[in-house]
Coordinates of C-alpha atoms in Angstrom, one line a residue:
T24 CA -142.7 -26.9 -20.5
I25 CA -139.6 -26.7 -18.3
A26 CA -140.8 -29.1 -15.5
P27 CA -140.5 -32.9 -15.8
P28 CA -143.8 -34.8 -16.1
P29 CA -145.6 -35.9 -12.9
T30 CA -144.5 -39.5 -13.4
A31 CA -140.9 -38.4 -13.4
R32 CA -141.3 -36.4 -10.2
H33 CA -142.9 -39.4 -8.6
H34 CA -140.2 -41.9 -9.4
L35 CA -137.2 -39.6 -9.2
G36 CA -137.9 -38.3 -5.7
A37 CA -136.8 -34.9 -4.3
H38 CA -133.1 -35.2 -5.4
G39 CA -134.0 -36.6 -8.9
F40 CA -136.6 -33.9 -9.4
L41 CA -134.0 -31.2 -8.5
A42 CA -131.5 -32.7 -10.9
A43 CA -134.1 -32.9 -13.7
W44 CA -135.1 -29.3 -13.0
T45 CA -131.5 -28.1 -13.2
R46 CA -130.8 -30.0 -16.5
T47 CA -134.0 -28.6 -18.0
T48 CA -133.3 -25.0 -17.0
R49 CA -129.7 -25.3 -18.3
S50 CA -131.0 -26.5 -21.6
C51 CA -133.4 -23.5 -21.8
S52 CA -130.6 -21.2 -20.9
R53 CA -128.4 -22.5 -23.7
S54 CA -131.2 -22.1 -26.1
S55 CA -131.4 -18.4 -25.2
P56 CA -128.3 -16.4 -26.4
M57 CA -129.2 -13.5 -24.1
L58 CA -128.7 -15.5 -20.8
P59 CA -125.6 -17.3 -19.4
S60 CA -126.0 -20.9 -18.4
W61 CA -126.9 -20.0 -14.8
G62 CA -129.1 -17.1 -15.8
L63 CA -132.5 -18.7 -15.9
P64 CA -132.3 -20.5 -12.5
V65 CA -131.2 -17.3 -10.9
L66 CA -134.0 -15.3 -12.6
I67 CA -136.7 -17.8 -11.6
T68 CA -135.3 -18.0 -8.0
T69 CA -135.2 -14.2 -7.7
A70 CA -138.7 -13.8 -9.0
A71 CA -140.0 -16.5 -6.6
V72 CA -138.3 -14.9 -3.6
A73 CA -139.6 -11.4 -4.6
A74 CA -143.1 -12.8 -5.0
Y75 CA -142.9 -14.5 -1.6
L76 CA -141.6 -11.4 0.2
G77 CA -144.3 -9.2 -1.5
L78 CA -147.1 -11.7 -0.5
Q79 CA -145.7 -11.9 3.0
R80 CA -145.6 -8.2 3.4
A81 CA -149.2 -7.8 2.1
L82 CA -150.6 -10.5 4.4
R83 CA -148.4 -10.3 7.5
W84 CA -149.5 -6.7 8.3
R85 CA -153.1 -7.3 7.3
R86 CA -154.2 -8.1 10.9
A87 CA -152.3 -5.1 12.3
R88 CA -154.1 -2.8 9.8
R89 CA -157.4 -4.2 10.8
L90 CA -156.8 -3.9 14.5
A91 CA -155.8 -0.3 14.0
R92 CA -159.4 0.4 12.8
L93 CA -160.9 -1.0 16.0
S94 CA -161.6 1.0 19.2
A95 CA -158.8 0.6 21.8
D96 CA -161.5 0.9 24.5
E97 CA -164.7 -0.8 23.3
A98 CA -162.9 -3.5 21.2
S99 CA -159.9 -3.9 23.6
V100 CA -160.7 -7.6 24.3
E101 CA -161.0 -8.4 20.6
I102 CA -157.6 -6.7 20.0
L103 CA -156.0 -8.7 22.9
N104 CA -157.4 -12.0 21.6
E105 CA -156.0 -11.3 18.1
M106 CA -152.6 -10.5 19.5
Y107 CA -152.5 -13.2 22.2
Q108 CA -153.9 -16.1 20.1
L109 CA -153.2 -15.3 16.4
E110 CA -150.5 -12.6 15.9
M111 CA -147.8 -13.7 18.3
P112 CA -149.1 -16.5 20.6
F113 CA -145.9 -18.1 21.6
I114 CA -144.0 -14.9 22.4
I115 CA -146.9 -13.5 24.3
T116 CA -147.4 -16.7 26.3
K117 CA -143.8 -16.6 27.3
A118 CA -144.2 -12.9 28.1
A119 CA -147.1 -13.7 30.5
E120 CA -145.0 -16.3 32.2
F121 CA -142.0 -13.9 32.6
A122 CA -144.4 -11.2 33.8
L123 CA -145.4 -13.4 36.7
F124 CA -141.8 -14.5 37.2
R125 CA -140.6 -11.0 37.5
T126 CA -142.8 -10.3 40.6
F127 CA -140.8 -13.0 42.4
G128 CA -138.0 -10.4 42.7
V129 CA -140.0 -8.3 45.2
P130 CA -139.5 -9.6 48.8
T131 CA -143.0 -8.6 50.0
I132 CA -144.6 -10.5 47.2
S133 CA -142.3 -13.6 47.4
K134 CA -142.7 -13.8 51.1
L135 CA -146.5 -14.2 50.8
L136 CA -146.2 -16.7 47.9
D137 CA -143.6 -18.7 49.8
S138 CA -145.9 -18.9 52.9
T139 CA -148.6 -20.6 50.8
K140 CA -146.3 -23.5 50.0
G141 CA -147.6 -23.3 46.4
F142 CA -144.1 -23.2 44.9
E143 CA -142.8 -26.3 46.5
P144 CA -141.9 -29.0 44.0
D145 CA -145.0 -31.1 44.7
N146 CA -147.4 -28.1 44.4
V147 CA -146.0 -25.8 41.8
L148 CA -147.5 -27.5 38.8
S149 CA -151.0 -27.5 40.1
R150 CA -150.7 -23.9 41.2
Y151 CA -149.4 -22.8 37.8
E152 CA -152.2 -24.6 36.0
D153 CA -154.9 -23.2 38.3
T154 CA -153.6 -19.7 38.0
T155 CA -153.3 -20.0 34.2
L156 CA -156.8 -21.3 33.8
L157 CA -158.3 -18.4 35.8
I158 CA -156.3 -15.7 34.0
Q159 CA -157.1 -17.1 30.6
H160 CA -160.8 -17.0 31.3
F161 CA -160.9 -13.3 32.2
A162 CA -158.0 -12.3 29.8
Y163 CA -159.6 -13.9 26.7
F164 CA -163.2 -13.1 27.4
D165 CA -164.8 -9.8 28.4
V166 CA -165.6 -9.7 32.1
R167 CA -168.1 -6.9 31.3
S168 CA -170.3 -9.2 29.2
N169 CA -169.2 -12.9 29.6
Q170 CA -170.4 -14.7 32.7
H171 CA -167.6 -17.3 32.7
A172 CA -165.0 -14.5 32.6
A173 CA -166.8 -12.7 35.4
A174 CA -167.0 -16.0 37.5
A175 CA -163.3 -16.6 37.0
L176 CA -162.4 -13.1 38.1
A177 CA -164.7 -13.5 41.1
R178 CA -162.9 -16.7 42.1
F179 CA -159.6 -14.9 41.6
N180 CA -160.7 -12.1 43.9
Q181 CA -162.0 -14.6 46.5
I182 CA -158.6 -16.4 46.6
H183 CA -156.7 -13.1 47.1
G184 CA -159.3 -12.0 49.7
F185 CA -157.9 -14.6 52.1
Y186 CA -154.7 -12.6 52.1
A187 CA -156.1 -9.1 51.8
D188 CA -154.4 -7.9 55.0
R189 CA -151.0 -9.1 53.8
I190 CA -151.1 -7.7 50.2
S191 CA -150.4 -4.0 49.7
N192 CA -152.0 -2.0 47.0
D193 CA -148.6 -1.3 45.5
D194 CA -147.8 -5.0 45.2
M195 CA -151.1 -5.7 43.6
L196 CA -150.7 -2.8 41.2
Y197 CA -147.1 -3.9 40.3
T198 CA -148.3 -7.4 39.5
L199 CA -151.1 -6.0 37.4
S200 CA -148.7 -3.7 35.6
Q201 CA -146.5 -6.6 34.6
F202 CA -149.4 -8.2 32.7
M203 CA -150.2 -4.8 31.1
L204 CA -146.6 -4.0 30.1
E205 CA -144.6 -7.2 29.7
P206 CA -146.2 -8.5 26.5
A207 CA -145.4 -5.4 24.6
R208 CA -141.9 -5.3 26.0
F209 CA -141.3 -8.9 25.2
C210 CA -142.6 -8.6 21.6
A211 CA -140.4 -5.5 21.1
R212 CA -137.3 -7.6 22.1
F213 CA -138.1 -11.0 20.7
G214 CA -141.2 -10.8 18.4
W215 CA -141.3 -10.3 14.6
R216 CA -142.8 -6.9 15.3
A217 CA -143.5 -4.6 18.2
F218 CA -147.0 -3.7 19.5
T219 CA -148.3 -0.5 17.9
P220 CA -149.2 2.3 20.2
H221 CA -152.9 1.5 19.5
E222 CA -152.4 -2.1 20.6
R223 CA -150.5 -1.1 23.8
E224 CA -153.4 1.2 24.6
A225 CA -155.9 -1.6 24.1
C226 CA -154.0 -3.9 26.4
F227 CA -153.7 -1.2 29.0
N228 CA -157.4 -0.3 28.8
Y229 CA -158.7 -3.8 29.4
W230 CA -156.3 -4.7 32.1
R231 CA -157.2 -1.5 33.8
V232 CA -160.8 -2.7 33.8
L233 CA -159.7 -5.9 35.4
G234 CA -157.6 -4.0 38.0
E235 CA -160.5 -1.9 39.0
R236 CA -162.7 -5.0 39.4
M237 CA -160.0 -6.4 41.6
G238 CA -160.2 -3.4 43.9
I239 CA -156.8 -2.1 43.0
R240 CA -156.5 1.6 43.6
Q241 CA -154.5 4.5 42.1
I242 CA -154.0 2.9 38.7
P243 CA -152.2 5.3 36.4
T244 CA -154.4 6.8 33.6
T245 CA -152.0 6.2 30.7
V246 CA -149.6 3.5 29.5
D247 CA -146.6 5.9 29.8
E248 CA -147.5 6.8 33.4
L249 CA -147.9 3.2 34.3
D250 CA -144.5 2.3 32.7
A251 CA -142.8 5.1 34.7
W252 CA -144.5 3.9 37.9
N253 CA -143.5 0.3 37.2
R254 CA -139.8 1.1 36.7
A255 CA -139.7 3.4 39.8
Y256 CA -141.4 0.7 41.9
E257 CA -138.8 -1.9 40.8
A258 CA -135.9 0.5 41.6
R259 CA -137.1 0.9 45.2
A260 CA -138.6 -2.5 45.9
M261 CA -136.8 -5.2 43.9
R262 CA -133.9 -6.6 46.0
Y263 CA -132.6 -10.0 47.1
S264 CA -134.3 -12.1 49.7
V265 CA -134.2 -15.8 50.5
T266 CA -137.9 -16.1 49.7
N267 CA -137.3 -14.6 46.3
Q268 CA -134.8 -17.3 45.6
R269 CA -137.0 -20.2 46.8
V270 CA -140.1 -19.1 44.8
A271 CA -138.0 -18.4 41.7
E272 CA -136.3 -21.8 41.9
G273 CA -139.7 -23.5 42.1
S274 CA -140.7 -21.8 38.8
V275 CA -137.4 -22.5 37.1
L276 CA -137.8 -26.2 38.0
L277 CA -141.3 -26.2 36.5
F278 CA -140.0 -24.7 33.2
I279 CA -137.1 -27.2 32.8
K280 CA -138.6 -30.4 34.3
P281 CA -140.4 -31.6 31.0
Y282 CA -137.0 -31.7 29.2
P283 CA -134.3 -34.4 29.4
R284 CA -132.2 -34.2 32.5
C285 CA -129.0 -33.8 30.4
V286 CA -130.2 -30.5 28.9
Q287 CA -131.7 -29.0 32.1
P288 CA -128.5 -27.2 33.2
L289 CA -128.3 -25.5 29.8
L290 CA -132.0 -24.5 29.9
R291 CA -131.5 -23.0 33.3
R292 CA -128.8 -20.8 32.0
V293 CA -131.0 -19.8 29.0
I294 CA -133.7 -18.7 31.4
Y295 CA -131.2 -16.7 33.4
A296 CA -129.8 -15.1 30.2
L297 CA -133.3 -13.7 29.5
L298 CA -133.3 -11.7 32.8
D299 CA -131.9 -8.3 33.4
D300 CA -129.2 -7.8 36.1
R301 CA -131.6 -6.3 38.7
L302 CA -133.9 -9.3 38.6
T303 CA -131.0 -11.8 38.4
D304 CA -129.5 -10.4 41.6
A305 CA -132.9 -10.2 43.3
I306 CA -133.5 -13.9 42.9
G307 CA -130.0 -14.9 43.7
A308 CA -129.2 -16.3 40.3
P309 CA -125.8 -16.2 38.7
R310 CA -125.3 -13.5 36.0
Q311 CA -124.7 -15.0 32.6
P312 CA -121.9 -13.9 30.2
A313 CA -122.6 -11.3 27.6
W314 CA -122.1 -13.8 24.7
L315 CA -124.8 -16.1 26.0
K316 CA -127.2 -13.3 26.6
G317 CA -126.6 -12.1 23.0
L318 CA -127.0 -15.6 21.6
V319 CA -130.2 -16.3 23.5
R320 CA -131.8 -12.9 22.7

């Protein structure tokens, strides 16, 4: 055997075990005239790395292959749950946060949000938690069959109903489109893999069902059409206003507040580095240097 006995590993610790392993492999290498002194450790390390990469490749794409066999319409909620909670939960959670943040660059949206006082320092946390709780209920469970999801969506509609005469259909559709598109965009930029076309379609299909139940009209019929509409809307509607800046500032403070005060200025710059120039200008934030954007991304 080339490994030291268990008692030796126990008493030697990590560094001692490594030294014993090295001495043993060198001894084995010297006993084999076909290998140089460093040959066996390199051979073992290479085999271990190759085995790990092979196992990783076989298992890492297993879920993607399984999701590809599901219906992008009937099983859309199951596909979303797998993506949101198992495949890339951290990235997609941040994508949802930035999806909402992006709407703050539209003056007609930020003006209404600012008027509710929900983004003032004393209120922003409770508003964020309430909104997150409602969205998670109808995003993770099928509103077509789950009564809790249907109740959460009904409450969501009731809240928006108070402002029905102040919310345009385009603003509602734009907000919806952010949740339909931003997770896939975020994963393409920052995730270990991008959404497949099948997964993008499933995300689109279920959020379209939600949009229809919210009373949103003229929802595009395909992902590509929605993407084109979303970009055209931003080009004509996203511009600077004071309310954009106030609402965005409330959210930035929410993101950085849990961290020590000494690192908050740096975290603020990191957040701004994730934004494109159009959104940066629309919320009145300073543009970050290219080297910081590259480092963060």
